[in-house]
Short mmCIF file of C-alpha atoms and ligand atoms in Angstrom, two decimals:
data_model
loop_
_atom_site.label_atom_id
_atom_site.label_comp_id
_atom_site.label_asym_id
_atom_site.label_seq_id
_atom_site.Cartn_x
_atom_site.Cartn_y
_atom_site.Cartn_z
CA MET J 1 114.53 188.45 -6.04
CA GLN J 2 111.65 186.40 -7.44
CA PHE J 3 111.94 182.59 -7.00
CA GLN J 4 110.24 180.66 -9.80
CA ARG J 5 110.82 176.95 -9.22
CA LEU J 6 112.38 174.62 -6.72
CA ARG J 7 113.34 171.20 -8.10
CA LEU J 8 114.48 168.41 -5.77
CA SER J 9 115.96 165.01 -6.59
CA GLY J 10 117.10 162.53 -3.93
CA PHE J 11 116.85 165.24 -1.23
CA LYS J 12 115.52 163.79 2.09
CA SER J 13 112.08 162.26 1.47
CA PHE J 14 111.98 163.54 -2.17
CA VAL J 15 113.66 160.54 -3.78
CA ASP J 16 112.08 161.15 -7.19
CA ALA J 17 112.55 164.40 -9.07
CA THR J 18 109.95 166.81 -7.74
CA GLU J 19 109.29 170.36 -8.88
CA LEU J 20 107.62 173.06 -6.81
CA ARG J 21 106.41 176.06 -8.77
CA ILE J 22 106.46 179.38 -6.87
CA GLU J 23 104.05 181.72 -8.61
CA PRO J 24 103.66 185.50 -7.95
CA GLY J 25 101.59 186.12 -4.85
CA ILE J 26 101.22 183.54 -2.08
CA THR J 27 102.07 179.88 -2.64
CA GLY J 28 100.86 177.51 0.07
CA ILE J 29 101.87 173.93 0.84
CA VAL J 30 99.33 171.81 2.58
CA GLY J 31 99.76 168.25 3.78
CA PRO J 32 99.56 165.89 6.70
CA ASN J 33 102.20 165.67 9.39
CA GLY J 34 105.42 164.09 8.14
CA CYS J 35 104.61 164.53 4.43
CA GLY J 36 107.74 166.65 3.87
CA LYS J 37 106.67 170.32 4.11
CA SER J 38 109.67 171.25 6.29
CA ASN J 39 111.97 169.30 3.95
CA LEU J 40 110.99 171.73 1.16
CA LEU J 41 112.00 174.77 3.28
CA GLU J 42 115.27 173.02 4.16
CA ALA J 43 115.90 172.33 0.47
CA LEU J 44 115.48 176.09 -0.14
CA ARG J 45 117.99 176.94 2.64
CA TRP J 46 120.35 174.20 1.47
CA VAL J 47 120.53 175.39 -2.14
CA MET J 48 121.23 178.94 -0.89
CA GLY J 49 124.45 177.65 0.76
CA ALA J 50 123.43 176.46 4.26
CA ASN J 51 126.42 174.79 5.81
CA SER J 52 125.04 173.66 9.18
CA ALA J 53 123.91 170.02 9.27
CA LYS J 54 122.06 170.82 12.48
CA ALA J 55 119.96 173.44 10.65
CA MET J 56 119.06 170.63 8.24
CA ARG J 57 117.97 168.46 11.19
CA ALA J 58 120.77 166.04 10.26
CA GLY J 59 123.84 164.54 11.94
CA GLY J 60 126.04 165.21 8.95
CA MET J 61 125.52 166.85 5.61
CA ASP J 62 125.35 163.42 3.87
CA ASP J 63 122.14 162.77 5.85
CA VAL J 64 120.22 165.07 3.47
CA ILE J 65 120.60 162.34 0.80
CA PHE J 66 117.62 160.01 0.56
CA ALA J 67 118.37 157.23 3.04
CA GLY J 68 115.91 154.64 1.71
CA SER J 69 112.38 153.73 2.85
CA GLY J 70 110.03 150.82 2.37
CA GLY J 71 110.89 149.23 -0.96
CA ARG J 72 113.12 152.14 -2.12
CA THR J 73 116.89 151.81 -1.80
CA SER J 74 119.02 154.72 -0.68
CA ARG J 75 120.65 157.17 -3.09
CA ASN J 76 124.30 158.31 -3.25
CA HIS J 77 123.62 161.86 -4.28
CA ALA J 78 121.05 164.59 -3.92
CA GLU J 79 120.47 167.70 -5.99
CA VAL J 80 118.35 170.83 -5.50
CA VAL J 81 117.82 173.43 -8.28
CA LEU J 82 116.41 176.89 -7.58
CA THR J 83 115.26 178.94 -10.56
CA ILE J 84 115.15 182.76 -10.06
CA ASP J 85 113.62 185.41 -12.28
CA ASN J 86 116.32 187.86 -13.55
CA ALA J 87 114.29 189.69 -16.15
CA GLU J 88 115.25 193.01 -14.53
CA ARG J 89 118.93 192.07 -14.58
CA ARG J 90 119.58 192.72 -10.89
CA ALA J 91 122.01 189.84 -10.50
CA PRO J 92 125.77 190.51 -10.11
CA ALA J 93 127.48 191.36 -13.41
CA ALA J 94 129.06 187.89 -13.71
CA TYR J 95 125.61 186.22 -14.03
CA ASN J 96 123.62 189.04 -15.57
CA ASP J 97 123.61 187.85 -19.17
CA SER J 98 120.58 185.61 -18.75
CA PRO J 99 116.88 186.42 -17.89
CA ILE J 100 116.84 183.61 -15.34
CA LEU J 101 119.34 182.41 -12.73
CA GLU J 102 119.57 178.70 -12.11
CA VAL J 103 121.38 177.87 -8.86
CA VAL J 104 122.27 174.17 -8.38
CA ARG J 105 123.70 172.45 -5.33
CA ARG J 106 124.63 168.79 -5.53
CA ILE J 107 126.02 166.52 -2.84
CA ASP J 108 127.68 163.13 -3.44
CA ARG J 109 127.97 160.78 -0.49
CA GLY J 110 131.40 161.13 1.12
CA GLU J 111 132.57 163.80 -1.37
CA GLY J 112 130.83 167.01 -0.24
CA SER J 113 128.86 169.63 -2.18
CA THR J 114 129.40 171.35 -5.53
CA TYR J 115 127.60 174.54 -6.70
CA ARG J 116 126.76 175.84 -10.15
CA ILE J 117 125.16 179.10 -11.27
CA ASN J 118 123.77 178.98 -14.81
CA GLY J 119 125.83 175.84 -15.49
CA ARG J 120 129.16 177.38 -14.34
CA GLU J 121 130.81 175.86 -11.30
CA VAL J 122 131.22 178.39 -8.47
CA ARG J 123 132.29 178.50 -4.82
CA ALA J 124 129.79 178.17 -1.93
CA ARG J 125 130.84 181.71 -1.00
CA ASP J 126 129.69 183.01 -4.42
CA VAL J 127 126.24 181.48 -3.94
CA GLN J 128 125.97 182.87 -0.41
CA LEU J 129 126.98 186.36 -1.65
CA LEU J 130 124.47 186.18 -4.51
CA PHE J 131 121.60 185.76 -1.99
CA ALA J 132 123.12 188.13 0.59
CA ASP J 133 123.18 190.93 -2.01
CA ALA J 134 119.44 190.36 -2.43
CA SER J 135 118.99 190.48 1.38
CA THR J 136 118.08 186.87 1.63
CA GLY J 137 119.94 183.57 2.12
CA SER J 138 119.90 180.37 4.09
CA ASN J 139 119.92 182.25 7.42
CA SER J 140 117.49 184.92 6.37
CA PRO J 141 114.86 185.74 9.00
CA ALA J 142 112.42 185.80 6.12
CA LEU J 143 112.59 182.01 6.25
CA VAL J 144 110.81 181.14 9.41
CA ARG J 145 110.85 177.59 10.65
CA GLN J 146 108.62 176.01 13.23
CA GLY J 147 109.05 177.57 16.66
CA GLN J 148 111.34 180.35 15.36
CA ILE J 149 108.93 183.24 16.14
CA SER J 150 109.11 182.58 19.86
CA GLU J 151 112.92 182.28 19.56
CA LEU J 152 113.05 185.74 17.85
CA ILE J 153 111.00 187.37 20.57
CA ALA J 154 113.42 186.01 23.18
CA ALA J 155 116.55 186.80 21.08
CA LYS J 156 119.40 189.13 22.25
CA PRO J 157 119.58 192.71 20.87
CA GLN J 158 122.62 191.75 18.73
CA ASN J 159 120.62 189.01 16.98
CA ARG J 160 117.67 191.35 16.55
CA ARG J 161 120.00 193.87 14.90
CA MET J 162 120.96 191.21 12.36
CA ILE J 163 117.27 190.69 11.60
CA LEU J 164 116.75 194.45 11.17
CA GLU J 165 119.82 194.78 8.94
CA GLU J 166 118.60 191.88 6.87
CA ALA J 167 115.19 193.59 6.56
CA ALA J 168 116.90 196.87 5.60
CA GLY J 169 118.86 195.04 2.88
CA VAL J 170 122.32 195.89 4.27
CA SER J 171 123.42 192.40 5.39
CA GLY J 172 124.88 191.85 1.91
CA LEU J 173 126.93 195.00 2.44
CA HIS J 174 128.38 193.49 5.63
CA SER J 175 129.43 190.40 3.76
CA ARG J 176 130.85 192.52 0.97
CA ARG J 177 132.66 194.73 3.53
CA HIS J 178 134.19 191.63 5.12
CA GLU J 179 135.26 190.40 1.68
CA ALA J 180 136.62 193.88 0.85
CA GLU J 181 138.57 193.97 4.12
CA LEU J 182 140.09 190.61 3.36
CA ARG J 183 141.04 191.78 -0.13
CA LEU J 184 142.42 195.06 1.29
CA ARG J 185 144.64 193.11 3.70
CA ALA J 186 145.78 190.89 0.82
CA ALA J 187 146.48 194.03 -1.26
CA GLU J 188 148.48 195.54 1.65
CA THR J 189 150.48 192.36 1.93
CA ASN J 190 151.05 192.46 -1.82
CA LEU J 191 152.15 196.13 -1.58
CA ALA J 192 154.66 195.26 1.16
CA ARG J 193 155.90 192.45 -1.00
CA LEU J 194 156.12 194.84 -3.98
CA ASP J 195 158.20 197.24 -1.83
CA ASP J 196 160.56 194.35 -1.07
CA ILE J 197 160.68 193.43 -4.74
CA ALA J 198 161.33 197.09 -5.69
CA ARG J 199 164.24 197.22 -3.23
CA GLU J 200 165.59 193.95 -4.59
CA LEU J 201 165.20 195.29 -8.13
CA ASP J 202 167.06 198.50 -7.14
CA SER J 203 170.00 196.51 -5.81
CA ALA J 204 169.82 194.22 -8.87
CA LEU J 205 169.82 197.36 -11.08
CA ASN J 206 172.94 198.70 -9.32
CA ARG J 207 174.58 195.31 -9.70
CA LEU J 208 173.63 195.19 -13.37
CA ARG J 209 175.05 198.72 -13.87
CA ARG J 210 178.33 197.57 -12.36
CA GLU J 211 178.26 194.45 -14.50
CA ALA J 212 177.46 196.58 -17.58
CA ARG J 213 180.51 198.79 -16.83
CA ASN J 214 182.63 195.66 -16.42
CA ALA J 215 181.17 194.23 -19.63
CA GLU J 216 182.04 197.45 -21.50
CA ARG J 217 185.58 197.30 -20.12
CA TYR J 218 185.74 193.61 -21.03
CA ARG J 219 184.54 194.40 -24.58
CA ARG J 220 187.20 197.12 -24.99
CA LEU J 221 189.97 194.91 -23.61
CA SER J 222 188.74 191.99 -25.72
CA GLY J 223 189.07 194.19 -28.83
CA GLU J 224 192.62 195.10 -27.87
CA ILE J 225 193.42 191.46 -27.12
CA ARG J 226 191.98 190.41 -30.50
CA THR J 227 194.13 193.04 -32.26
CA LEU J 228 197.23 191.82 -30.43
CA GLN J 229 196.30 188.21 -31.05
CA ALA J 230 195.93 189.03 -34.77
CA ALA J 231 199.43 190.57 -34.78
CA VAL J 232 200.85 187.56 -32.96
CA LEU J 233 199.07 185.16 -35.30
CA HIS J 234 200.40 187.07 -38.33
CA ALA J 235 203.94 186.82 -36.97
CA ARG J 236 203.42 183.14 -36.29
CA TRP J 237 201.94 182.68 -39.74
CA ALA J 238 205.07 184.24 -41.30
CA GLU J 239 207.28 182.04 -39.09
CA ALA J 240 205.23 179.01 -40.00
CA GLY J 241 205.60 179.82 -43.74
CA GLU J 242 209.37 180.01 -43.30
CA ALA J 243 209.31 176.79 -41.28
CA VAL J 244 207.22 175.11 -43.97
CA ARG J 245 209.76 176.08 -46.63
CA ARG J 246 212.66 174.88 -44.48
CA LEU J 247 210.89 171.68 -43.55
CA THR J 248 209.97 171.03 -47.17
CA GLU J 249 213.66 171.17 -48.07
CA GLU J 250 214.48 168.95 -45.13
CA ALA J 251 211.71 166.58 -46.17
CA GLU J 252 213.12 166.36 -49.70
CA GLU J 253 216.56 165.76 -48.24
CA ALA J 254 215.08 163.17 -45.92
CA ALA J 255 213.22 161.53 -48.83
CA ARG J 256 216.51 161.17 -50.66
CA GLY J 257 218.02 159.73 -47.48
CA VAL J 258 215.06 157.40 -47.21
CA GLU J 259 215.61 156.19 -50.77
CA ASP J 260 219.30 155.51 -50.03
CA THR J 261 218.36 153.84 -46.77
CA ALA J 262 215.71 151.76 -48.56
CA ARG J 263 218.27 150.59 -51.09
CA ALA J 264 220.71 149.78 -48.27
CA ALA J 265 217.91 148.05 -46.39
CA ALA J 266 217.06 145.97 -49.46
CA GLY J 267 220.73 144.92 -49.74
CA ALA J 268 220.83 144.21 -46.00
CA SER J 269 217.61 142.20 -46.28
CA ALA J 270 219.11 140.06 -49.01
CA ARG J 271 222.25 139.54 -46.94
CA SER J 272 220.12 138.83 -43.91
CA ALA J 273 218.16 136.20 -45.88
CA ARG J 274 221.40 134.55 -46.97
CA ALA J 275 222.75 134.69 -43.42
CA GLU J 276 219.44 133.30 -42.18
CA ALA J 277 219.76 130.36 -44.60
CA ALA J 278 223.33 129.78 -43.45
CA MET J 279 222.20 129.91 -39.86
CA VAL J 280 219.98 126.81 -40.13
CA PRO J 281 222.75 124.17 -40.00
CA LEU J 282 224.60 126.29 -37.42
CA ARG J 283 221.47 126.38 -35.23
CA GLU J 284 221.14 122.60 -35.50
CA ALA J 285 224.84 122.21 -34.60
CA GLU J 286 224.29 124.63 -31.72
CA THR J 287 221.38 122.52 -30.49
CA VAL J 288 223.48 119.35 -30.62
CA ALA J 289 226.42 121.11 -28.94
CA ALA J 290 224.10 122.42 -26.23
CA ALA J 291 222.83 118.90 -25.58
CA ILE J 292 226.39 117.57 -25.38
CA LEU J 293 227.40 120.46 -23.13
CA ASN J 294 224.48 119.70 -20.90
CA LYS J 295 225.46 116.06 -20.64
CA LEU J 296 229.12 117.01 -20.01
CA ALA J 297 228.07 119.38 -17.25
CA ILE J 298 226.02 116.63 -15.64
CA ASP J 299 228.97 114.19 -15.99
CA ARG J 300 231.34 116.79 -14.57
CA ASP J 301 229.15 117.30 -11.54
CA ARG J 302 228.82 113.59 -11.01
CA LEU J 303 232.61 113.06 -11.35
CA GLU J 304 233.37 115.96 -9.04
CA ARG J 305 231.05 114.48 -6.44
CA GLU J 306 232.68 111.05 -6.90
CA ALA J 307 236.25 112.55 -6.64
CA GLU J 308 235.27 114.35 -3.44
CA ALA J 309 233.80 111.15 -1.97
CA LEU J 310 236.96 109.18 -2.89
CA ALA J 311 239.23 111.90 -1.47
CA ASP J 312 237.20 111.71 1.76
CA GLU J 313 237.65 107.91 1.73
CA VAL J 314 241.44 108.28 1.19
CA ARG J 315 241.61 110.80 4.06
CA ARG J 316 239.62 108.48 6.33
CA LEU J 317 241.80 105.43 5.46
CA THR J 318 245.05 107.41 5.92
CA ALA J 319 243.84 108.48 9.38
CA GLU J 320 242.92 104.85 10.15
CA ILE J 321 246.39 103.62 9.05
CA ALA J 322 248.03 106.26 11.26
CA ARG J 323 245.82 105.19 14.16
CA ILE J 324 246.73 101.50 13.55
CA ASP J 325 250.44 102.48 13.39
CA ALA J 326 250.18 104.27 16.73
CA ASP J 327 248.29 101.32 18.27
CA ARG J 328 250.86 98.84 16.97
CA ALA J 329 253.78 100.95 18.26
CA ARG J 330 252.06 101.18 21.63
CA GLU J 331 251.40 97.44 21.68
CA THR J 332 254.98 96.62 20.51
CA GLN J 333 256.20 98.77 23.37
CA SER J 334 253.88 96.87 25.73
CA ALA J 335 255.23 93.51 24.39
CA ALA J 336 258.80 94.75 24.90
CA ASP J 337 257.94 95.83 28.44
CA ALA J 338 256.34 92.40 29.04
CA ASP J 339 259.48 90.64 27.64
CA ALA J 340 261.69 92.68 29.99
CA ALA J 341 259.41 91.78 32.90
CA LEU J 342 259.60 88.09 31.86
CA ALA J 343 263.40 88.27 31.83
CA ARG J 344 263.33 89.89 35.27
CA LEU J 345 260.99 87.13 36.53
CA ALA J 346 263.21 84.35 35.06
CA ALA J 347 266.18 85.87 36.90
CA GLU J 348 264.06 86.12 40.05
CA ILE J 349 262.95 82.46 39.68
CA ALA J 350 266.57 81.30 39.17
CA ARG J 351 267.60 83.36 42.21
CA LEU J 352 264.79 81.87 44.34
CA GLU J 353 265.62 78.29 43.20
CA GLY J 354 269.28 78.97 44.15
CA GLU J 355 268.23 80.32 47.56
CA ILE J 356 265.90 77.28 48.15
CA ALA J 357 268.82 74.92 47.38
CA ALA J 358 271.21 76.93 49.65
CA ALA J 359 268.82 77.36 52.58
CA PRO J 360 266.36 74.42 52.84
CA SER J 361 265.02 75.90 56.16
CA ARG J 362 263.51 78.88 54.22
CA GLY J 363 262.12 76.46 51.61
CA PRO J 364 258.35 77.02 52.21
CA GLU J 365 258.69 80.84 52.32
CA LEU J 366 260.87 80.93 49.19
CA GLU J 367 258.62 78.43 47.37
CA ALA J 368 255.63 80.70 47.97
CA GLY J 369 257.60 83.57 46.41
CA LEU J 370 258.62 81.22 43.59
CA ARG J 371 254.94 80.26 42.85
CA GLN J 372 253.91 83.88 42.91
CA ALA J 373 256.74 84.75 40.47
CA GLU J 374 255.72 81.85 38.20
CA ALA J 375 252.07 82.94 38.28
CA GLU J 376 253.15 86.47 37.36
CA ARG J 377 255.29 85.08 34.56
CA ASN J 378 252.42 82.99 33.25
CA ARG J 379 250.12 86.04 33.30
CA LEU J 380 252.73 88.16 31.49
CA GLN J 381 253.27 85.43 28.90
CA GLY J 382 249.51 85.35 28.31
CA GLU J 383 249.55 89.16 27.89
CA VAL J 384 252.53 88.95 25.50
CA GLU J 385 250.73 86.37 23.40
CA ALA J 386 247.52 88.42 23.36
CA LEU J 387 249.48 91.53 22.37
CA ALA J 388 251.26 89.59 19.63
CA ALA J 389 247.92 88.39 18.29
CA GLN J 390 246.51 91.94 18.43
CA VAL J 391 249.58 93.31 16.66
CA ALA J 392 249.17 90.66 13.95
CA ALA J 393 245.46 91.53 13.55
CA GLU J 394 246.17 95.26 13.35
CA ALA J 395 248.94 94.63 10.83
CA ALA J 396 246.40 92.75 8.71
CA GLN J 397 243.88 95.66 9.15
CA GLN J 398 246.58 98.14 8.17
CA ARG J 399 247.41 96.20 5.05
CA ALA J 400 243.73 96.00 4.11
CA ALA J 401 243.31 99.77 4.72
CA GLU J 402 246.41 100.51 2.68
CA THR J 403 245.06 98.36 -0.13
CA ARG J 404 241.70 100.19 -0.04
CA ALA J 405 243.46 103.59 0.11
CA GLU J 406 245.57 102.65 -2.85
CA GLU J 407 242.45 101.62 -4.79
CA ALA J 408 240.72 104.85 -3.81
CA ARG J 409 243.74 106.89 -4.92
CA SER J 410 243.82 105.17 -8.28
CA ARG J 411 240.02 105.75 -8.67
CA VAL J 412 240.55 109.42 -7.75
CA SER J 413 243.20 109.80 -10.41
CA ARG J 414 240.94 107.99 -12.94
CA THR J 415 238.03 110.27 -12.04
CA ARG J 416 240.24 113.35 -12.34
CA ARG J 417 241.41 112.26 -15.76
CA ALA J 418 237.77 111.73 -16.83
CA LEU J 419 236.91 115.18 -15.41
CA ASP J 420 239.80 116.80 -17.30
CA GLN J 421 238.64 115.02 -20.43
CA ALA J 422 235.08 116.39 -19.95
CA VAL J 423 236.43 119.95 -19.45
CA ARG J 424 238.58 119.65 -22.56
CA GLU J 425 235.62 118.40 -24.58
CA ARG J 426 233.46 121.28 -23.35
CA GLU J 427 236.19 123.81 -24.22
CA ALA J 428 236.46 122.18 -27.60
CA LEU J 429 232.66 122.76 -28.03
CA GLY J 430 233.12 126.52 -27.67
CA GLY J 431 233.40 127.06 -23.95
CA ALA J 432 229.67 127.84 -23.63
CA GLU J 433 228.11 126.29 -20.62
CA ALA J 434 224.76 124.55 -20.89
CA PRO J 435 221.91 126.19 -18.90
CA GLU J 436 221.81 123.34 -16.39
CA ALA J 437 225.61 123.54 -15.86
CA ARG J 438 225.36 127.30 -15.30
CA ALA J 439 222.57 126.82 -12.79
CA ALA J 440 224.68 124.17 -11.00
P1 ATP N 1 105.26 168.22 10.45
O1 ATP N 1 104.02 168.89 9.94
O2 ATP N 1 104.99 167.22 11.52
O3 ATP N 1 106.31 169.16 10.79
P2 ATP N 1 106.30 167.83 7.84
O4 ATP N 1 105.27 167.71 6.85
O5 ATP N 1 107.01 169.10 7.96
O6 ATP N 1 105.81 167.35 9.22
P3 ATP N 1 108.90 166.82 7.43
O7 ATP N 1 109.41 167.02 8.80
O8 ATP N 1 109.33 167.79 6.37
O9 ATP N 1 107.35 166.69 7.45
O10 ATP N 1 109.33 165.44 6.86
C1 ATP N 1 109.64 164.37 7.70
C2 ATP N 1 109.71 163.16 6.83
O11 ATP N 1 110.81 163.15 6.00
C3 ATP N 1 109.76 161.95 7.69
O12 ATP N 1 108.84 161.00 7.22
C4 ATP N 1 111.19 161.44 7.47
O13 ATP N 1 111.18 160.03 7.48
C5 ATP N 1 111.48 161.91 6.09
N1 ATP N 1 112.89 162.08 5.91
C6 ATP N 1 113.71 163.00 6.48
N2 ATP N 1 114.99 162.83 6.08
C7 ATP N 1 115.00 161.77 5.20
C8 ATP N 1 116.01 161.11 4.44
N3 ATP N 1 117.29 161.51 4.47
N4 ATP N 1 115.63 160.07 3.66
C9 ATP N 1 114.36 159.66 3.61
N5 ATP N 1 113.38 160.24 4.27
C10 ATP N 1 113.66 161.29 5.10
#
C-alpha cells in the first residue's frame, strides 16, 4: 500500500490546510522541538481509524481539533485526507474502480467522526479493515512513536505475536475471521429463525388446506342454496304477479269507492259549512248562557251559604228561647216557693203577736222571734221582687229572640225562594253547569 499524500486541515497545530507529499523511497520530516512532527504521525493514525484519544495525546477526541493559539481562534472541525496509490488495484472490490484511494476522516466538535472512501460515506470499521487487509493501520507496529522501541523490547510474548502477525500480513485475516464469525453467528440465528418460520408456515399450510376444503364445501353449498333461492324467488315472483293482479282489481274497486267517498265528502263539506255558519249565533248564545250560568252558580253558592248561616241563627235563637223558658219556669217556681214562705211567715208573725198579747212575761223572747221572722220576710220579699224583675227581663229577652228568630225564618224562606229561582233559571238555560259551578 503506497501512501501518496497526507492533507491536514484544522488538525492539532495544523490550523491551515497543509499537504505532506510522501514520495517513493524515504521521506523525512525535520524541524525543531514542538513544530508538529508527532502531530503528523498522529494524523496518519487518526485517518486510519484510531479510536483512542490517549493514543492521540488528548483527553477526548474533540481535542484533536485546533484549539486556538496566539491570534488564531479555535476551529469547530478538523479533517485529514490520506491519498493512496491503487494503480495495481489491490484495494477491496468495493473501492477498486479507481487508480487512487482517498480516505477522509472528519470530526465536528461535539458530533463525532465521519469517514469517506472515494467520496462515499463508510463506517469506521470499513476504514480499519481496508488498512488491516494491507497489514497496516492505526495500531500497526510499522508506525513507531517516540519511546515505543523500548516498550516493544519489554513487551509480553502475546503482544510480540501481534507484531509478528502484522509483519507477516495476517492481522487482516484475524479481523476478517472475527467479522466472519460474527456473520456466521448471525447466519445461524437466521437459520434458527427460518426453521421457526418454516414450522409456522407448515402449520399455516395445514390450516389453509383445511380452510380450502371448507371453502370448497361452502362453494358447493352456496351453489345449492342459490339454486333453491332461485326456485323460491320464482315461486314468490309468481305469487307476487297474482297478488299484483288481485291488488290492481282491489285498487280499481277502491278508486271507485274513493270517488264515491269524495262525492259524499264534498256533500258533507257543504253541509258542514252550512252547519258551521249556523253555529255562529248558537256559539254566541252559548257564551252568553255560560256567563249567566256562571253568575247563577256563584249566586247559588252565596245563597246556600246565607241560608245555612240563617238556619244556624234560627237554631241558636230557638235554643236560647228554650233556655229562657226553662229559666223563667225555674224562677216562677222560686217566686211561688218564696210566696208560700211569706205566707208561712205571716202566719208565724200573727201567731207570735197573739202569743205576746196572751203571755206578756214571754214578751222579750217572743219579740226576738218576731223580729227574726220579720227580717226573714223582708229578705224573702226582696228575693221575690228580684225574681220578678229577672222574670220580666227574661220575658223581654225571649220576645226579642222570638222576633229575631221570626225574622231569620222569613229571610231563610226568602233565600230559599231565590235559590229555587236560580235553579229554575239554570235548568231553563239547558241544565249545563258553568265550569266554576262544577268546580264548586
Ligand atoms: P518534539 O520533537 O519535542 O517531540 P514535535 O515536533 O513532535 O516535538 P509535536 O509534539 O508534534 O511537536 O507538536 C506539539 C505542538 O502542537 C505544541 O506546540 C502544541 O501546542 C501543538 N498542539 C497540539 N495539539 C494542539 C491543538 N489541539 N491545537 C493547537 N495546537 C496544538
